[in-house]
Coordinates of C-alpha atoms and ligand atoms in Angstrom, one line a residue:
M4 CA 48.9 -27.7 73.0
F5 CA 51.4 -27.2 70.2
R6 CA 49.9 -24.0 69.0
T7 CA 46.8 -22.0 69.8
H8 CA 46.5 -20.2 66.5
T9 CA 48.0 -20.4 63.0
C10 CA 50.3 -17.8 61.5
G11 CA 47.5 -16.4 59.4
Q12 CA 44.9 -16.1 62.1
L13 CA 45.6 -13.3 64.5
R14 CA 43.9 -9.9 64.2
L15 CA 43.4 -6.8 66.2
E16 CA 40.5 -8.5 68.0
N17 CA 43.1 -10.8 69.6
K18 CA 44.9 -7.9 71.2
N19 CA 46.4 -8.7 74.6
E20 CA 45.7 -12.5 74.3
T21 CA 48.4 -14.9 75.1
V22 CA 49.0 -17.3 72.2
T23 CA 51.4 -19.9 70.9
L24 CA 52.4 -20.2 67.2
A25 CA 54.5 -22.7 65.3
G26 CA 56.0 -22.2 61.9
W27 CA 59.1 -21.5 59.8
V28 CA 61.3 -18.5 60.0
Q29 CA 60.9 -16.5 56.9
T30 CA 63.2 -13.6 57.8
V31 CA 65.1 -12.3 60.8
R32 CA 65.7 -8.5 61.0
K33 CA 67.7 -7.0 63.8
F34 CA 67.0 -3.3 64.7
G35 CA 69.3 -2.1 67.4
S36 CA 68.5 -4.1 70.5
I37 CA 65.2 -5.7 69.2
T38 CA 64.7 -8.5 66.6
F39 CA 61.8 -8.9 64.2
V40 CA 61.1 -12.4 62.8
D41 CA 58.4 -13.2 60.2
L42 CA 57.0 -16.6 61.1
R43 CA 55.3 -18.5 58.2
D44 CA 53.0 -21.5 58.0
R45 CA 50.5 -22.6 55.4
Y46 CA 48.0 -20.0 56.6
G47 CA 50.1 -16.9 56.5
I48 CA 52.8 -14.8 58.2
T49 CA 52.9 -13.3 61.6
Q50 CA 55.5 -10.8 62.7
L51 CA 57.2 -11.7 66.0
L52 CA 58.9 -9.1 68.2
F53 CA 61.8 -10.3 70.3
A54 CA 62.5 -7.6 72.9
E55 CA 66.0 -6.8 74.3
S56 CA 65.3 -9.2 77.3
L57 CA 65.5 -12.1 74.9
N58 CA 68.8 -11.2 73.4
A59 CA 70.8 -13.5 75.6
S60 CA 68.6 -16.5 74.6
L61 CA 68.8 -15.5 71.0
E62 CA 72.5 -15.3 71.2
A63 CA 72.6 -18.8 72.7
N64 CA 70.1 -20.1 70.2
P65 CA 70.5 -18.0 67.0
L66 CA 67.7 -18.2 64.5
G67 CA 68.2 -18.8 60.8
R68 CA 66.0 -18.9 57.7
E69 CA 63.6 -21.9 57.6
Y70 CA 64.2 -22.8 61.2
V71 CA 61.1 -24.4 62.8
L72 CA 60.0 -22.4 65.7
Q73 CA 57.5 -22.5 68.5
V74 CA 56.8 -19.1 70.1
S75 CA 54.5 -17.9 72.9
G76 CA 53.7 -14.4 73.7
T77 CA 51.1 -11.6 73.7
V78 CA 49.3 -10.1 70.8
N79 CA 50.1 -6.4 70.4
E80 CA 48.8 -3.7 68.2
R81 CA 51.5 -2.7 65.7
S82 CA 52.6 0.9 65.5
N83 CA 53.8 0.5 62.0
K84 CA 50.9 -1.4 60.3
N85 CA 51.3 -3.5 57.1
T86 CA 48.1 -3.3 55.1
N87 CA 49.4 -5.9 52.6
I88 CA 48.9 -8.9 54.8
P89 CA 45.8 -9.9 56.9
T90 CA 47.8 -10.1 60.1
G91 CA 49.5 -6.8 59.4
E92 CA 47.8 -4.8 62.3
I93 CA 49.3 -7.0 65.0
E94 CA 52.6 -8.5 66.1
L95 CA 53.4 -11.1 68.7
A96 CA 55.6 -9.9 71.6
V97 CA 57.5 -13.1 72.3
S98 CA 57.9 -14.2 75.9
S99 CA 59.5 -17.6 75.2
F100 CA 60.5 -19.6 72.1
T101 CA 61.7 -23.1 71.3
I102 CA 63.7 -24.0 68.2
L103 CA 61.9 -27.2 67.1
N104 CA 64.3 -27.9 64.3
K105 CA 67.2 -26.2 62.6
S106 CA 67.5 -25.7 58.8
A107 CA 70.4 -25.6 56.5
V108 CA 70.6 -22.4 54.4
P109 CA 68.0 -23.0 51.7
P110 CA 69.4 -23.1 48.2
F111 CA 67.0 -20.4 47.1
T112 CA 64.8 -17.8 48.8
I113 CA 61.4 -19.0 49.9
Q114 CA 59.6 -16.0 48.4
D115 CA 57.2 -15.2 45.5
D116 CA 60.1 -13.8 43.5
T117 CA 62.6 -16.5 44.3
D118 CA 66.1 -16.4 43.1
G119 CA 66.1 -20.2 42.3
G120 CA 66.1 -21.4 38.7
D121 CA 63.7 -24.2 37.5
D122 CA 66.2 -27.0 37.9
L123 CA 67.1 -26.1 41.4
R124 CA 63.5 -25.6 42.5
M125 CA 62.6 -29.0 41.0
K126 CA 65.5 -30.7 42.9
Y127 CA 64.3 -29.1 46.2
R128 CA 60.6 -29.3 45.3
Y129 CA 59.7 -29.7 49.0
L130 CA 61.2 -26.2 49.6
D131 CA 59.6 -24.8 46.4
L132 CA 56.2 -26.0 47.7
R133 CA 56.7 -23.7 50.7
R134 CA 56.5 -20.7 48.5
N135 CA 53.2 -18.9 48.5
A136 CA 52.9 -18.8 44.7
V137 CA 53.2 -22.6 44.4
K138 CA 50.9 -23.1 47.4
K139 CA 48.2 -20.9 45.7
N140 CA 48.4 -23.2 42.7
L141 CA 47.9 -26.3 44.7
E142 CA 45.0 -24.7 46.6
L143 CA 43.4 -23.8 43.2
R144 CA 43.9 -27.4 42.1
Y145 CA 42.2 -28.6 45.3
A146 CA 39.3 -26.2 44.7
V147 CA 38.8 -27.5 41.2
G148 CA 38.8 -31.1 42.4
R149 CA 36.4 -30.3 45.2
S150 CA 34.0 -28.4 42.9
T151 CA 34.2 -31.3 40.4
R152 CA 33.4 -33.9 43.0
N153 CA 30.5 -31.9 44.4
Y154 CA 28.9 -31.3 41.0
L155 CA 29.3 -34.9 39.9
H156 CA 28.1 -36.3 43.2
E157 CA 25.0 -34.0 43.0
N158 CA 24.4 -35.4 39.5
N159 CA 24.5 -39.0 40.6
F160 CA 28.0 -39.9 39.4
M161 CA 29.8 -42.5 41.5
D162 CA 33.5 -42.4 42.0
I163 CA 34.9 -45.9 41.3
E164 CA 38.5 -46.8 41.2
T165 CA 40.0 -48.7 38.3
P166 CA 43.3 -50.6 38.3
F167 CA 46.7 -49.3 37.4
L168 CA 48.2 -52.6 36.5
I169 CA 46.4 -53.4 33.3
K170 CA 46.8 -54.3 29.7
S171 CA 47.4 -51.7 27.0
T172 CA 44.6 -49.2 26.4
P173 CA 45.2 -47.4 23.2
E174 CA 45.0 -43.6 23.5
G175 CA 47.6 -43.0 20.8
A176 CA 50.8 -43.0 23.0
R177 CA 53.3 -45.6 24.0
D178 CA 52.6 -47.6 27.2
F179 CA 54.6 -47.6 30.3
V180 CA 55.2 -51.3 31.1
V181 CA 55.7 -53.0 34.5
P182 CA 57.2 -56.5 34.6
S183 CA 55.4 -59.1 36.6
R184 CA 57.5 -61.2 39.0
M185 CA 54.8 -63.8 39.6
N186 CA 54.2 -64.2 35.8
A187 CA 57.8 -64.1 34.6
G188 CA 58.2 -62.8 31.1
Q189 CA 54.9 -61.0 31.2
F190 CA 54.2 -57.3 31.6
Y191 CA 51.4 -55.1 32.8
A192 CA 50.8 -51.8 31.1
L193 CA 50.0 -48.7 33.1
P194 CA 46.7 -47.2 31.9
Q195 CA 46.9 -44.4 29.3
S196 CA 43.3 -43.8 30.6
P197 CA 40.7 -46.0 32.3
Q198 CA 38.8 -46.1 29.0
T199 CA 37.9 -49.8 28.7
F200 CA 37.2 -50.1 32.5
K201 CA 34.7 -47.2 32.5
Q202 CA 33.0 -48.8 29.5
L203 CA 32.8 -52.1 31.4
L204 CA 31.3 -50.3 34.4
M205 CA 28.5 -49.2 32.0
V206 CA 28.0 -52.8 30.9
S207 CA 27.8 -53.6 34.6
G208 CA 25.0 -51.0 35.0
Y209 CA 26.8 -48.4 37.1
D210 CA 25.1 -45.7 34.9
R211 CA 27.2 -42.7 35.9
Y212 CA 30.9 -43.1 36.7
Y213 CA 33.7 -40.7 37.5
Q214 CA 37.2 -40.7 38.8
I215 CA 39.9 -38.0 39.2
V216 CA 42.6 -40.3 38.1
K217 CA 46.2 -40.6 37.0
C218 CA 46.9 -41.6 33.4
F219 CA 50.3 -42.6 32.1
R220 CA 51.5 -42.0 28.5
D221 CA 55.1 -42.6 27.4
E222 CA 55.3 -39.9 24.8
D223 CA 58.0 -37.5 23.8
L224 CA 57.5 -34.6 26.2
R225 CA 56.8 -31.6 24.1
A226 CA 56.8 -28.4 25.9
D227 CA 54.1 -28.9 28.5
R228 CA 53.3 -32.6 28.9
Q229 CA 53.9 -34.9 31.8
P230 CA 54.3 -38.7 31.6
E231 CA 51.8 -39.1 34.4
F232 CA 48.9 -36.6 34.5
T233 CA 45.4 -36.5 35.9
Q234 CA 42.1 -36.7 34.2
I235 CA 38.5 -36.1 35.3
D236 CA 37.3 -39.2 33.7
C237 CA 33.5 -39.8 33.2
E238 CA 31.1 -42.2 31.6
M239 CA 27.3 -42.3 31.3
C240 CA 24.8 -44.8 30.2
F241 CA 21.7 -44.3 28.0
V242 CA 22.8 -41.0 26.7
E243 CA 23.1 -39.2 23.4
Q244 CA 25.7 -36.6 22.6
E245 CA 23.4 -33.8 23.7
D246 CA 23.1 -35.2 27.2
I247 CA 26.9 -35.3 27.6
L248 CA 27.4 -31.8 26.2
Q249 CA 24.8 -30.4 28.7
T250 CA 26.1 -32.3 31.7
F251 CA 29.7 -31.3 31.2
E252 CA 29.0 -27.7 30.2
G253 CA 27.4 -27.7 33.6
L254 CA 30.5 -29.1 35.2
V255 CA 32.8 -26.5 33.7
K256 CA 30.4 -23.7 34.5
R257 CA 30.2 -24.9 38.1
I258 CA 34.0 -24.9 38.4
F259 CA 34.1 -21.4 37.0
K260 CA 31.6 -20.3 39.6
D261 CA 33.1 -22.2 42.6
V262 CA 36.8 -21.5 41.8
K263 CA 36.7 -18.1 40.0
G264 CA 33.4 -16.7 41.1
I265 CA 32.5 -16.3 37.5
E266 CA 28.9 -16.8 36.3
Y267 CA 29.2 -18.2 32.8
T268 CA 25.8 -17.5 31.5
E269 CA 26.6 -17.4 27.8
K270 CA 25.5 -20.2 25.6
V271 CA 28.5 -22.5 25.0
E272 CA 29.3 -22.2 21.3
R273 CA 29.4 -25.2 19.0
M274 CA 31.3 -25.7 15.9
T275 CA 32.0 -28.7 13.6
W276 CA 35.5 -29.8 13.2
E277 CA 35.3 -28.9 9.5
N278 CA 34.2 -25.4 10.3
A279 CA 37.0 -25.0 12.9
M280 CA 39.7 -26.1 10.5
W281 CA 38.2 -23.9 7.7
T282 CA 37.7 -20.8 9.8
Y283 CA 40.6 -21.0 12.3
G284 CA 43.0 -23.7 10.8
N285 CA 42.8 -25.4 14.1
D286 CA 40.6 -27.9 15.9
K287 CA 40.9 -26.0 19.2
P288 CA 40.4 -22.4 18.2
D289 CA 40.6 -19.5 20.5
I290 CA 37.4 -17.8 19.8
R291 CA 37.9 -14.9 22.1
F292 CA 38.9 -12.8 19.1
E293 CA 37.4 -12.3 15.7
I294 CA 40.3 -12.8 13.2
K295 CA 39.3 -15.5 10.8
L296 CA 41.1 -17.3 8.0
C297 CA 40.2 -16.4 4.4
N298 CA 40.8 -19.5 2.3
L299 CA 41.9 -17.9 -1.0
K300 CA 43.1 -21.2 -2.4
F301 CA 42.8 -24.8 -1.1
P302 CA 42.8 -28.4 -2.6
S303 CA 39.2 -29.1 -3.4
H304 CA 39.2 -32.6 -1.8
T305 CA 40.0 -31.1 1.6
F306 CA 36.9 -28.9 1.8
P307 CA 34.7 -30.4 -1.0
D308 CA 31.7 -28.3 0.0
R309 CA 33.4 -24.9 0.1
K310 CA 33.4 -22.3 -2.6
D311 CA 36.5 -22.0 -4.7
I312 CA 37.7 -18.4 -4.9
S313 CA 41.2 -19.1 -6.1
S314 CA 40.6 -16.9 -9.2
L315 CA 41.2 -13.9 -6.9
V316 CA 44.8 -14.8 -6.5
S317 CA 45.7 -17.1 -9.5
G318 CA 46.9 -16.3 -12.9
T319 CA 48.7 -13.0 -12.5
G320 CA 52.1 -14.5 -12.9
F321 CA 52.9 -14.4 -9.2
N322 CA 54.4 -17.9 -9.0
V323 CA 54.3 -18.1 -5.2
F324 CA 50.5 -18.1 -5.3
D325 CA 50.1 -19.8 -8.7
D326 CA 52.2 -22.8 -7.6
A327 CA 50.9 -23.1 -4.1
E328 CA 48.5 -25.8 -3.0
S329 CA 46.9 -23.4 -0.5
V330 CA 46.9 -19.6 0.0
I331 CA 45.4 -18.3 3.2
A332 CA 44.9 -14.7 4.4
I333 CA 44.1 -13.1 7.7
A334 CA 43.3 -9.5 8.4
A335 CA 45.0 -8.0 11.4
P336 CA 42.8 -5.2 12.6
G337 CA 44.2 -1.7 12.8
C338 CA 47.7 -2.7 11.6
S339 CA 47.8 -1.0 8.2
E340 CA 50.4 1.4 9.5
Y341 CA 52.9 -1.2 10.5
T342 CA 56.4 -0.1 9.6
R343 CA 58.8 -2.0 7.4
K344 CA 60.6 -3.2 10.5
Q345 CA 57.4 -4.6 11.9
T346 CA 56.4 -6.4 8.7
D347 CA 60.0 -7.8 8.4
E348 CA 59.7 -9.1 11.9
L349 CA 56.4 -10.9 11.0
T350 CA 58.1 -12.4 7.9
E351 CA 61.0 -13.7 10.1
W352 CA 58.4 -15.1 12.5
V353 CA 56.7 -17.2 9.9
K354 CA 60.0 -18.3 8.4
R355 CA 61.1 -19.9 11.7
P356 CA 61.2 -23.7 11.4
Q357 CA 58.3 -24.2 13.8
V358 CA 56.1 -22.3 11.4
G359 CA 57.9 -23.3 8.2
M360 CA 56.7 -20.7 5.7
K361 CA 58.9 -19.3 2.9
G362 CA 57.6 -15.8 3.4
L363 CA 54.6 -13.5 4.0
V364 CA 52.7 -11.3 1.6
F365 CA 51.2 -8.1 2.9
I366 CA 48.4 -5.9 1.8
K367 CA 47.9 -2.6 3.7
C368 CA 44.3 -1.4 3.6
N369 CA 45.0 2.2 4.1
I370 CA 42.6 4.5 6.0
D371 CA 42.0 6.6 2.9
G372 CA 40.7 3.5 1.0
T373 CA 43.8 2.8 -1.0
Y374 CA 45.8 -0.4 -1.0
K375 CA 49.5 -0.9 -0.8
S376 CA 50.9 -4.5 -1.1
S377 CA 54.2 -6.2 -1.3
V378 CA 53.0 -7.7 -4.6
D379 CA 51.7 -4.6 -6.3
K380 CA 53.5 -5.7 -9.4
F381 CA 51.1 -8.6 -9.9
Y382 CA 47.9 -7.3 -8.4
N383 CA 46.0 -4.2 -9.4
T384 CA 43.9 -2.2 -7.0
E385 CA 40.8 -4.0 -8.2
R386 CA 42.2 -7.4 -7.2
L387 CA 43.6 -6.1 -4.0
K388 CA 40.2 -4.8 -3.1
A389 CA 38.5 -8.1 -4.0
I390 CA 41.0 -10.0 -1.8
A391 CA 40.4 -7.5 1.0
D392 CA 36.7 -7.9 0.7
A393 CA 37.0 -11.7 0.8
A394 CA 39.2 -11.4 3.9
N395 CA 36.7 -9.1 5.5
A396 CA 39.4 -6.5 5.9
K397 CA 38.4 -2.9 6.7
A398 CA 40.3 0.3 6.1
G399 CA 43.1 0.4 8.6
D400 CA 43.7 -3.4 8.5
L401 CA 46.8 -5.2 7.4
I402 CA 46.2 -8.4 5.4
L403 CA 48.8 -11.2 6.0
I404 CA 48.9 -14.0 3.4
V405 CA 50.7 -17.3 3.6
A406 CA 51.1 -19.9 0.8
G407 CA 52.4 -23.4 0.5
P408 CA 51.3 -27.0 1.0
E409 CA 47.8 -27.3 2.5
E410 CA 48.5 -28.8 5.9
R411 CA 51.5 -26.7 6.8
T412 CA 50.0 -23.5 5.4
R413 CA 46.8 -24.0 7.4
K414 CA 48.7 -24.5 10.5
A415 CA 50.9 -21.5 9.8
A416 CA 47.8 -19.3 9.2
S417 CA 46.4 -20.5 12.5
D418 CA 49.7 -19.9 14.4
L419 CA 49.9 -16.4 12.8
R420 CA 46.4 -15.7 13.8
M421 CA 47.2 -16.6 17.4
Y422 CA 50.4 -14.7 17.3
M423 CA 48.6 -11.5 16.1
G424 CA 45.9 -12.1 18.7
T425 CA 48.5 -12.1 21.4
T426 CA 50.4 -9.2 20.0
L427 CA 47.3 -7.1 19.7
G428 CA 46.2 -7.9 23.2
L429 CA 43.1 -9.7 22.0
R430 CA 43.6 -12.8 24.2
K431 CA 42.7 -11.4 27.6
A432 CA 43.6 -13.6 30.5
D433 CA 40.4 -13.0 32.5
D434 CA 38.2 -13.6 29.5
Y435 CA 37.0 -17.2 29.3
K436 CA 35.3 -18.6 26.1
L437 CA 34.1 -22.2 25.9
L438 CA 33.5 -24.0 22.7
W439 CA 32.4 -27.5 21.7
V440 CA 34.1 -28.9 18.6
L441 CA 32.0 -31.6 17.1
D442 CA 31.9 -34.2 14.3
F443 CA 35.6 -35.1 14.1
P444 CA 36.7 -37.5 11.4
L445 CA 36.6 -41.0 12.8
F446 CA 39.9 -42.0 11.2
E447 CA 43.3 -40.4 10.6
Y448 CA 45.6 -41.5 7.9
A449 CA 49.0 -42.8 9.1
E450 CA 51.3 -42.0 6.2
E451 CA 54.3 -44.1 7.2
E452 CA 52.1 -47.2 7.6
N453 CA 49.6 -46.4 4.8
R454 CA 46.7 -47.3 7.0
W455 CA 43.9 -45.8 9.1
V456 CA 44.3 -45.1 12.8
A457 CA 41.6 -44.0 15.2
R458 CA 41.6 -40.3 15.6
H459 CA 40.2 -40.4 19.1
H460 CA 40.4 -44.1 20.1
P461 CA 39.0 -47.3 18.7
F462 CA 35.9 -47.3 20.9
T463 CA 34.4 -44.2 19.4
S464 CA 31.3 -44.7 17.5
P465 CA 30.9 -43.4 13.9
K466 CA 28.0 -40.9 13.4
P467 CA 24.8 -43.0 12.9
D468 CA 24.6 -42.0 9.2
D469 CA 28.1 -43.2 8.5
I470 CA 27.8 -46.6 10.1
G471 CA 26.7 -48.2 6.9
N472 CA 29.7 -46.8 5.1
M473 CA 32.0 -48.5 7.5
I474 CA 30.5 -51.9 7.3
N475 CA 30.6 -52.1 3.5
N476 CA 34.0 -50.8 2.8
N477 CA 37.4 -52.3 2.8
P478 CA 40.0 -50.5 4.8
V479 CA 42.8 -51.2 2.3
I480 CA 44.1 -48.0 0.8
E481 CA 45.1 -48.9 -2.7
N482 CA 46.5 -45.5 -3.7
A483 CA 48.3 -43.7 -0.9
A484 CA 48.4 -40.5 -2.7
E485 CA 44.6 -40.5 -3.0
Y486 CA 43.8 -41.6 0.5
L487 CA 41.4 -38.7 1.0
K488 CA 39.2 -40.2 -1.7
H489 CA 38.9 -43.4 0.3
P490 CA 35.4 -43.6 1.8
Y491 CA 36.8 -43.9 5.4
A492 CA 38.3 -40.4 5.0
N493 CA 34.9 -38.9 5.3
I494 CA 33.4 -40.9 8.1
K495 CA 32.6 -38.7 11.0
A496 CA 32.9 -39.7 14.6
N497 CA 30.3 -39.2 17.3
A498 CA 33.1 -37.3 19.2
Y499 CA 33.4 -34.0 20.9
D500 CA 36.1 -31.8 22.4
M501 CA 35.7 -29.0 24.8
V502 CA 37.9 -26.1 24.1
L503 CA 38.7 -23.2 26.4
N504 CA 40.6 -20.2 25.1
G505 CA 42.4 -22.2 22.5
N506 CA 43.2 -25.2 24.7
E507 CA 41.5 -28.6 24.4
I508 CA 40.4 -29.2 28.0
G509 CA 38.3 -32.3 27.4
G510 CA 37.4 -34.8 24.9
G511 CA 35.2 -37.8 24.5
S512 CA 32.7 -39.7 22.4
I513 CA 29.6 -41.8 22.2
R514 CA 31.0 -45.3 22.2
I515 CA 30.4 -48.4 20.1
Y516 CA 28.4 -50.8 22.1
Q517 CA 27.6 -53.6 19.6
K518 CA 30.1 -56.3 19.2
E519 CA 29.9 -56.5 15.4
L520 CA 30.5 -52.8 15.0
Q521 CA 33.4 -52.9 17.4
E522 CA 34.9 -55.8 15.4
K523 CA 34.5 -53.8 12.2
M524 CA 36.2 -50.9 13.8
F525 CA 39.2 -53.0 15.0
A526 CA 39.4 -54.5 11.5
A527 CA 39.4 -51.1 9.9
L528 CA 42.5 -50.3 12.1
G529 CA 44.2 -53.4 10.6
M530 CA 43.6 -55.9 13.5
D531 CA 42.7 -59.4 12.5
A532 CA 40.3 -61.6 14.6
R533 CA 43.2 -63.1 16.6
E534 CA 44.7 -59.8 17.5
Q535 CA 41.3 -58.5 18.4
Q536 CA 40.8 -61.4 20.8
H537 CA 44.2 -61.1 22.2
K538 CA 44.0 -57.4 22.9
F539 CA 40.3 -56.8 23.5
G540 CA 38.7 -60.2 23.9
F541 CA 37.4 -59.0 27.3
L542 CA 35.5 -56.0 25.8
L543 CA 34.1 -58.0 22.9
G544 CA 33.1 -60.6 25.4
A545 CA 31.3 -58.0 27.6
F546 CA 29.5 -56.7 24.6
E547 CA 27.8 -60.1 24.2
Y548 CA 26.1 -59.6 27.6
G549 CA 23.7 -56.7 27.2
A550 CA 25.9 -53.6 26.8
P551 CA 23.9 -50.5 27.0
P552 CA 24.4 -47.4 24.8
H553 CA 26.9 -45.2 26.5
G554 CA 29.4 -42.4 26.1
G555 CA 31.7 -40.2 28.1
I556 CA 34.4 -37.7 28.3
A557 CA 37.7 -36.9 30.1
F558 CA 39.0 -33.5 31.1
G559 CA 42.7 -32.8 31.5
F560 CA 42.7 -31.8 35.1
D561 CA 46.2 -30.3 35.3
R562 CA 45.6 -28.3 32.1
L563 CA 42.2 -27.0 33.4
C564 CA 43.9 -25.9 36.6
S565 CA 46.7 -24.1 34.8
I566 CA 44.3 -22.2 32.6
L567 CA 42.2 -21.2 35.6
G568 CA 45.4 -20.2 37.4
G569 CA 46.5 -18.1 34.5
S570 CA 49.7 -20.1 33.8
E571 CA 51.1 -21.6 30.7
S572 CA 52.6 -24.6 32.5
I573 CA 50.8 -27.6 34.0
R574 CA 53.9 -28.3 36.0
D575 CA 53.1 -25.4 38.3
F576 CA 49.9 -27.2 39.3
I577 CA 51.4 -30.6 40.1
A578 CA 52.9 -31.1 43.6
F579 CA 55.8 -33.3 42.3
P580 CA 56.1 -32.9 38.6
K581 CA 58.7 -34.4 36.2
N582 CA 61.1 -32.4 34.1
N583 CA 61.1 -32.2 30.3
S584 CA 63.1 -35.5 30.1
G585 CA 60.5 -37.3 32.2
R586 CA 62.7 -37.3 35.3
D587 CA 61.9 -36.6 38.8
V588 CA 65.1 -34.8 39.7
M589 CA 64.3 -34.7 43.4
I590 CA 64.1 -38.5 44.0
D591 CA 66.3 -39.2 40.9
A592 CA 63.9 -41.4 39.0
P593 CA 63.9 -43.3 36.8
S594 CA 67.0 -45.1 38.1
T595 CA 68.6 -48.5 37.9
I596 CA 67.4 -51.4 40.0
D597 CA 69.2 -54.0 42.0
E598 CA 70.6 -57.1 40.4
K599 CA 68.4 -59.0 42.8
Q600 CA 65.3 -57.4 41.4
F601 CA 66.3 -58.4 37.9
E602 CA 66.8 -61.9 39.1
E603 CA 63.4 -62.1 40.8
L604 CA 61.9 -60.8 37.6
Q605 CA 64.0 -63.2 35.5
I606 CA 65.0 -60.4 33.3
K607 CA 68.5 -59.8 31.9
L608 CA 69.3 -56.3 30.8
N609 CA 70.7 -56.0 27.3
L610 CA 70.6 -52.4 26.3
H611 CA 71.0 -51.7 22.5
S612 CA 73.3 -48.8 22.9
Ligands
LIG4 N1 39.7 -41.9 27.3 C1 39.7 -40.7 26.5 C2 41.0 -39.9 26.6 O1 41.8 -40.1 27.5 C3 38.5 -39.8 26.9 C4 37.2 -40.4 26.6 O2 37.0 -40.8 25.5 O3 36.4 -40.4 27.5 O4 41.2 -39.0 25.8

């Protein structure tokens, strides 16, 4: 037998047993005539004791870090116990050992606090994966996957694989393409998601489908994206939005319970997209903390149903507010005594290009009920009090106000809210708050092309009340400046996103299942009948043969794992991730291919630059 136990298994109960272990040498420590070795495998670490009698063998066969070792010996009680590890009460008194394989000196230490930088660890990912911290992440990922599969299985979902070599599925990114040797000059696209296939499975009557599946999107890799990532992809037949929300709240709660031991008993909050944008400036708000936006001024067409309170800030001669399209305030609790240095730092923070504001206006709501602002010249106490009341600010709070063009200002206010939430310790790592954001706009205006694009994807159904609107209206936007007045701007989608602590963890929709409506939708996106047939003839065809009402959702599996693991980065939860340039630096991909492969594909390379 190669080993009788693992390196994480032996306890005091095993005292005096003769055992054999196998693993990697973590450390070698020599104390006078005896040698201690920490032996590591996936399950833990066991201390080995090499007595003086083994010195000659050790000299003939010296051990080094990461050597692969098989040892036999007797389990002894340790005199110097280590309570930090489960095997810390025992050690193995080695009677014989075999070096199964040597190791070069690893380029970084295989420890929780390694000395290796990101690039080095990516290049030697197989060594990085030996580190406990990384292993824990992959174990968590496995647990999330297991919990997901159990829940979905218990709820009648069936795991069905869908192909990777397909035709473009529009999820708003560029496709990765694969040339076909047998069909020279033609290309497959890798799926951005299995969207159309899961819908076809509903047409085929499979009723409840799921897959934990790779998706491929060739997008610019902002901070924390990967060109290939994993989704929990689901679809259901004969359902309304409410069925989906309930089913998948259930899934996430189950994952919380199985993976984190958390009973999430609270009702999952729900919020319309309009309300999220109005109240938080963001369609994936972190609702763990109370700070809300106070919309002092906004263009009326953006929130036609909201009350205009711009008279509070306008007409005092303060040009910054008078000339701004939008003025938005937040009240930072308990910050009225911020020093000049602190407020200056906040001003610098909003002026950074990522936030893009020209400055920040402050109103201190002093504990004694007085106000002090950076614009006292223009605003008397009465006005300051009125603004403070509108912003729901209490004595002791600091009001921060940004002003500028609507979109940028709203985003800046949202960023500032999050920044203050973090600064004030209001975004607690072990506090989880789920939220459904509902009723998204169906379309988004693509400025450069002056046309509508699907906000989610083209298979998302409009809200039933808005369907009539779509069919009767022309998608052409005559006056780009006034696109928001076009009837399509107000059509709502039967779509929903699940948000966890300010991250979108899942999103989906009730789908279009009638051919005519699907054609209307494609037409709205500027596709003529030929293009529709070329790209989606198969789906339109399927809709002629009894397509049932259906809907679904997909969760970002890597992201969900990273949030549950308390990490900012999805990379930490992927065994072999790509770097920020989309490269796998370990295997050195992408890379050039052989001339012969080009020939077989009948492709000539002619790079533009
Ligand atoms: N396919 C969608 C996505 O990847 C999810 C869905 O609509 O089910 O975002």
